[in-house]
Coordinates of C-alpha atoms in Angstrom, one line a residue:
M1 CA 65.8 30.2 0.2
T2 CA 67.6 26.7 0.0
T3 CA 66.0 26.2 -3.2
N4 CA 67.0 29.6 -4.7
T5 CA 70.4 29.6 -3.6
F6 CA 71.2 26.1 -5.0
S7 CA 69.9 27.5 -8.4
K8 CA 72.4 30.4 -8.3
K9 CA 75.2 28.0 -7.6
I10 CA 74.5 25.8 -10.8
L11 CA 74.0 28.8 -12.9
A12 CA 77.2 30.4 -11.9
A13 CA 79.3 27.3 -12.8
L14 CA 77.5 26.9 -16.2
V15 CA 78.4 30.5 -17.1
S16 CA 82.1 29.7 -16.3
V17 CA 81.9 26.6 -18.5
I18 CA 80.1 28.4 -21.5
S19 CA 82.4 31.3 -21.4
A20 CA 85.5 29.1 -21.8
A21 CA 84.0 27.0 -24.7
G22 CA 82.8 29.9 -26.5
L23 CA 79.4 28.4 -26.9
M24 CA 76.0 30.1 -26.2
F25 CA 72.9 28.6 -24.6
T26 CA 69.7 30.0 -23.8
L27 CA 68.8 29.1 -20.2
S28 CA 65.1 29.2 -18.8
T29 CA 63.9 29.0 -15.5
T30 CA 60.7 27.7 -14.1
T31 CA 58.3 29.7 -11.6
F32 CA 56.2 27.2 -9.2
A33 CA 52.8 28.2 -8.2
S34 CA 50.9 27.0 -5.5
A35 CA 47.5 24.8 -6.2
E36 CA 44.2 26.1 -5.2
S37 CA 40.7 24.0 -5.0
V38 CA 37.3 25.3 -6.1
G39 CA 34.4 23.7 -4.5
S40 CA 30.6 23.6 -5.7
N41 CA 27.3 23.0 -4.4
A42 CA 23.5 23.3 -5.3
S43 CA 20.3 23.1 -3.5
V44 CA 17.8 20.5 -5.3
G45 CA 14.3 19.7 -4.1
T46 CA 12.7 16.3 -4.6
V47 CA 9.1 15.3 -5.3
P48 CA 7.1 12.5 -3.9
T49 CA 6.9 9.2 -5.8
C50 CA 4.0 8.8 -8.3
V51 CA 1.4 6.4 -7.4
W52 CA -1.8 5.2 -9.4
Q53 CA -4.9 6.0 -7.3
L54 CA -8.6 5.2 -7.7
S55 CA -11.4 7.3 -5.8
G56 CA -15.1 7.8 -6.2
V57 CA -16.0 4.0 -6.7
S58 CA -17.7 3.5 -2.9
D59 CA -21.1 4.5 -3.3
T60 CA -24.8 3.0 -2.6
V61 CA -27.0 3.3 -5.5
T62 CA -30.8 3.6 -4.9
L63 CA -32.9 2.5 -8.0
T64 CA -36.6 3.9 -8.4
H65 CA -39.2 3.3 -11.0
P66 CA -39.2 6.0 -13.7
N67 CA -42.2 7.4 -15.4
A68 CA -43.1 6.8 -18.9
A69 CA -40.7 9.6 -20.2
G70 CA -38.0 7.9 -18.5
G71 CA -38.6 4.4 -19.9
G72 CA -41.1 3.4 -17.4
D73 CA -44.8 2.9 -17.5
V74 CA -47.9 4.0 -15.9
H75 CA -47.7 1.7 -13.1
T76 CA -46.2 2.6 -9.7
S77 CA -45.9 -0.7 -8.2
Y78 CA -45.1 -4.2 -9.4
V79 CA -48.2 -5.7 -11.1
G80 CA -46.5 -9.0 -12.4
E81 CA -45.2 -7.2 -15.6
D82 CA -41.6 -6.1 -16.4
F83 CA -40.9 -3.2 -13.9
K84 CA -37.9 -0.9 -14.7
L85 CA -35.8 0.5 -11.9
T86 CA -32.9 3.0 -12.7
G87 CA -30.5 5.2 -10.9
S88 CA -27.1 6.6 -11.0
S89 CA -24.1 7.0 -8.8
S90 CA -23.8 10.1 -6.9
K91 CA -19.8 10.2 -7.3
Q92 CA -17.7 10.5 -10.1
A93 CA -15.1 7.7 -10.3
K94 CA -11.5 8.8 -11.0
I95 CA -8.3 7.0 -11.8
Y96 CA -5.3 9.3 -11.6
V97 CA -1.6 9.8 -11.1
G98 CA -0.1 11.6 -8.1
P99 CA 1.5 11.4 -4.7
A100 CA -0.1 9.2 -2.2
G101 CA -3.2 10.7 -0.6
Q102 CA -3.5 13.3 -3.4
T103 CA -7.5 13.5 -4.3
S104 CA -6.9 14.0 -8.1
A105 CA -4.5 14.3 -10.8
S106 CA -2.4 17.8 -11.0
T107 CA -3.5 19.9 -14.0
T108 CA -0.9 22.7 -13.5
D109 CA 2.3 21.0 -12.0
V110 CA 4.1 18.6 -14.3
D111 CA 6.6 18.2 -11.2
N112 CA 3.9 17.0 -8.7
C113 CA 5.6 13.8 -8.3
S114 CA 7.9 11.4 -10.3
F115 CA 7.9 7.8 -11.0
Y116 CA 11.8 7.9 -10.3
N117 CA 12.5 5.2 -13.1
S118 CA 16.0 4.3 -12.3
G119 CA 17.8 4.5 -8.8
G120 CA 16.2 5.8 -5.6
L121 CA 13.4 3.8 -4.6
G122 CA 13.3 2.0 -7.7
V123 CA 9.7 2.7 -8.5
S124 CA 9.0 2.1 -12.1
N125 CA 6.6 3.6 -14.5
T126 CA 3.5 1.4 -15.2
G127 CA 0.2 1.6 -16.8
A128 CA -3.1 1.3 -15.3
K129 CA -6.3 -0.7 -15.6
A130 CA -9.5 -0.4 -13.7
Q131 CA -11.7 -3.6 -13.8
L132 CA -15.5 -3.8 -12.4
E133 CA -17.1 -6.9 -11.5
M134 CA -20.1 -8.4 -9.6
T135 CA -18.4 -10.3 -6.6
D136 CA -21.4 -12.0 -5.2
A137 CA -21.3 -15.8 -5.8
V138 CA -24.5 -15.8 -7.5
P139 CA -25.4 -12.1 -8.5
S140 CA -29.1 -11.3 -8.0
F141 CA -31.7 -8.9 -6.6
T142 CA -32.8 -10.1 -3.5
A143 CA -36.3 -9.5 -2.6
V144 CA -37.2 -9.2 1.0
H145 CA -40.5 -8.5 3.1
V146 CA -39.7 -9.3 6.6
T147 CA -37.7 -12.1 5.2
E148 CA -36.6 -12.9 1.8
D149 CA -39.2 -14.1 -0.7
A150 CA -37.6 -16.6 -3.1
A151 CA -40.4 -16.2 -5.5
M152 CA -39.5 -12.5 -6.0
T153 CA -35.7 -12.9 -5.9
F154 CA -34.3 -13.1 -9.2
A155 CA -30.8 -14.0 -10.5
L156 CA -28.7 -11.8 -13.0
D157 CA -27.9 -14.8 -15.3
G158 CA -28.6 -12.9 -18.6
A159 CA -31.4 -15.0 -19.5
K160 CA -35.1 -14.4 -20.3
S161 CA -38.2 -15.8 -18.8
S162 CA -41.3 -16.8 -20.8
Y163 CA -43.3 -14.0 -19.1
S164 CA -40.8 -11.3 -19.6
S165 CA -39.3 -9.5 -22.5
Q166 CA -36.3 -8.3 -21.1
L167 CA -32.8 -10.2 -20.0
R168 CA -32.2 -10.5 -16.5
N169 CA -29.2 -8.1 -16.5
L170 CA -27.9 -5.2 -14.6
S171 CA -27.5 -2.7 -17.4
L172 CA -24.4 -0.2 -16.7
T173 CA -23.8 2.8 -18.6
I174 CA -20.5 4.4 -18.4
S175 CA -19.7 8.0 -19.5
P176 CA -15.9 8.9 -19.7
T177 CA -14.9 12.5 -19.0
Q178 CA -11.8 14.2 -18.5
C179 CA -9.3 11.5 -20.0
V180 CA -6.0 12.9 -20.6
N181 CA -2.4 11.4 -20.2
T182 CA -0.2 14.2 -21.9
N183 CA 1.8 16.5 -19.4
V184 CA 0.7 20.1 -19.0
G185 CA 2.3 22.5 -21.5
T186 CA 2.8 19.9 -24.3
G187 CA -1.0 19.6 -25.3
S188 CA -3.5 17.3 -24.5
A189 CA -3.9 13.7 -25.7
D190 CA -6.4 10.9 -24.8
N191 CA -4.9 7.4 -25.2
W192 CA -7.1 5.7 -22.7
V193 CA -9.0 2.6 -23.9
K194 CA -12.3 2.8 -22.0
E195 CA -15.7 1.5 -21.5
S196 CA -18.3 3.7 -23.1
G197 CA -22.1 3.4 -23.5
T198 CA -24.4 0.6 -21.9
T199 CA -23.4 -3.1 -21.0
G200 CA -25.4 -5.8 -19.7
L201 CA -23.7 -7.2 -16.5
N202 CA -24.7 -10.8 -15.6
S203 CA -22.7 -13.8 -14.1
T204 CA -21.3 -14.6 -17.5
T205 CA -20.2 -10.9 -18.7
S206 CA -18.8 -9.9 -15.4
P207 CA -16.0 -8.5 -15.2
I208 CA -15.6 -5.7 -17.7
S209 CA -12.7 -3.4 -18.2
L210 CA -13.5 0.4 -17.2
A211 CA -10.5 2.0 -18.5
S212 CA -6.8 1.4 -19.0
L213 CA -3.6 3.4 -20.1
I214 CA -0.3 1.7 -21.2
A215 CA 2.9 2.6 -19.3
A216 CA 4.4 4.3 -22.5
N217 CA 1.6 6.8 -22.6
T218 CA 1.2 7.5 -18.7
T219 CA 2.7 10.8 -17.3
T220 CA 2.7 12.4 -13.9
T221 CA -0.8 14.2 -14.8
S222 CA -2.7 11.2 -16.2
T223 CA -6.3 10.9 -15.4
C224 CA -9.5 9.5 -16.5
S225 CA -13.0 10.2 -14.7
F226 CA -16.3 8.6 -15.5
S227 CA -19.8 8.7 -14.2
S228 CA -22.3 5.6 -14.1
A229 CA -25.9 5.0 -14.4
Y230 CA -27.6 1.5 -13.7
S231 CA -31.1 0.2 -14.7
V232 CA -32.6 -3.4 -14.3
Y233 CA -35.9 -5.0 -14.8
I234 CA -37.8 -7.0 -12.1
P235 CA -39.0 -9.6 -14.5
G236 CA -42.6 -10.1 -15.4
G237 CA -44.6 -13.3 -14.3
L238 CA -43.3 -13.4 -10.6
T239 CA -46.0 -13.7 -7.8
P240 CA -45.1 -12.3 -4.3
R241 CA -45.4 -14.4 -1.4
D242 CA -46.9 -11.2 0.7
Y243 CA -48.7 -9.5 -2.0
G244 CA -50.0 -5.9 -1.2
Q245 CA -46.7 -5.3 0.8
Q246 CA -43.7 -3.3 0.2
Y247 CA -40.7 -5.3 -1.0
T248 CA -36.8 -4.1 -0.7
F249 CA -34.8 -5.3 -3.5
T250 CA -31.0 -5.6 -2.9
G251 CA -28.9 -5.7 -5.7
P252 CA -25.3 -7.4 -6.3
T253 CA -22.1 -5.9 -4.9
L254 CA -19.9 -4.1 -7.6
T255 CA -16.4 -4.0 -7.0
T256 CA -13.7 -1.7 -9.1
T257 CA -10.2 -3.0 -8.8
L258 CA -7.0 -1.1 -10.0
T259 CA -4.3 -2.9 -11.5
T260 CA -0.9 -1.2 -12.1
S261 CA 1.6 -4.0 -12.7
G262 CA 2.7 -5.5 -16.3
L263 CA 0.9 -2.9 -18.4

């Protein structure tokens, strides 16, 4: 009320002046509106942090002598000639991206996790590399009947004795499968650099790279699996201390390491 009354008084005085001077003015008034605010909200979920993981590499492989069709010979026991032993891992090794504790990479959900490249946890997207090595100080096959028989134990040094036609290697055959790195819905690509075929492992060739993927090609569904098989020859020319007895040969420990920094 006070404002309106004051305006009327000023208007009356102006009209009186204008009439006396014979001049015309156009007068305007301003309407004042009250201010209102509008709020906003949204409900947004978050996904777990992406981490590189490795599974299926813990195993015990039993080697046996194959028949002639499998690369062996007619002998069923060691007779002083090269004696082949073969075996394969019962597990398929997997390198994959996913939330911690997940058993395999997602094949249907691109939002199963996030690397959160900036802010938040500060977890950055990296590549990954899996490397396999024989971690024994002196990689070898140790022969035991009651106690170790040094005459039958042989080192995996890549050499060859005069009574053997085979190198003293542990032959590792890697068969990669299901190696992809492109998100679901945009097609499938394999940018993995991976070991494939047979490699002779010995004290000088270990370690070897199994598979690697650079950060630029890493996605939330990246994965690479591989199966493995092994073979070794007990060298010819060895004479057992306890001939006529059953020997147990224990081979080297193979350790697979997953590295995710600086790639």
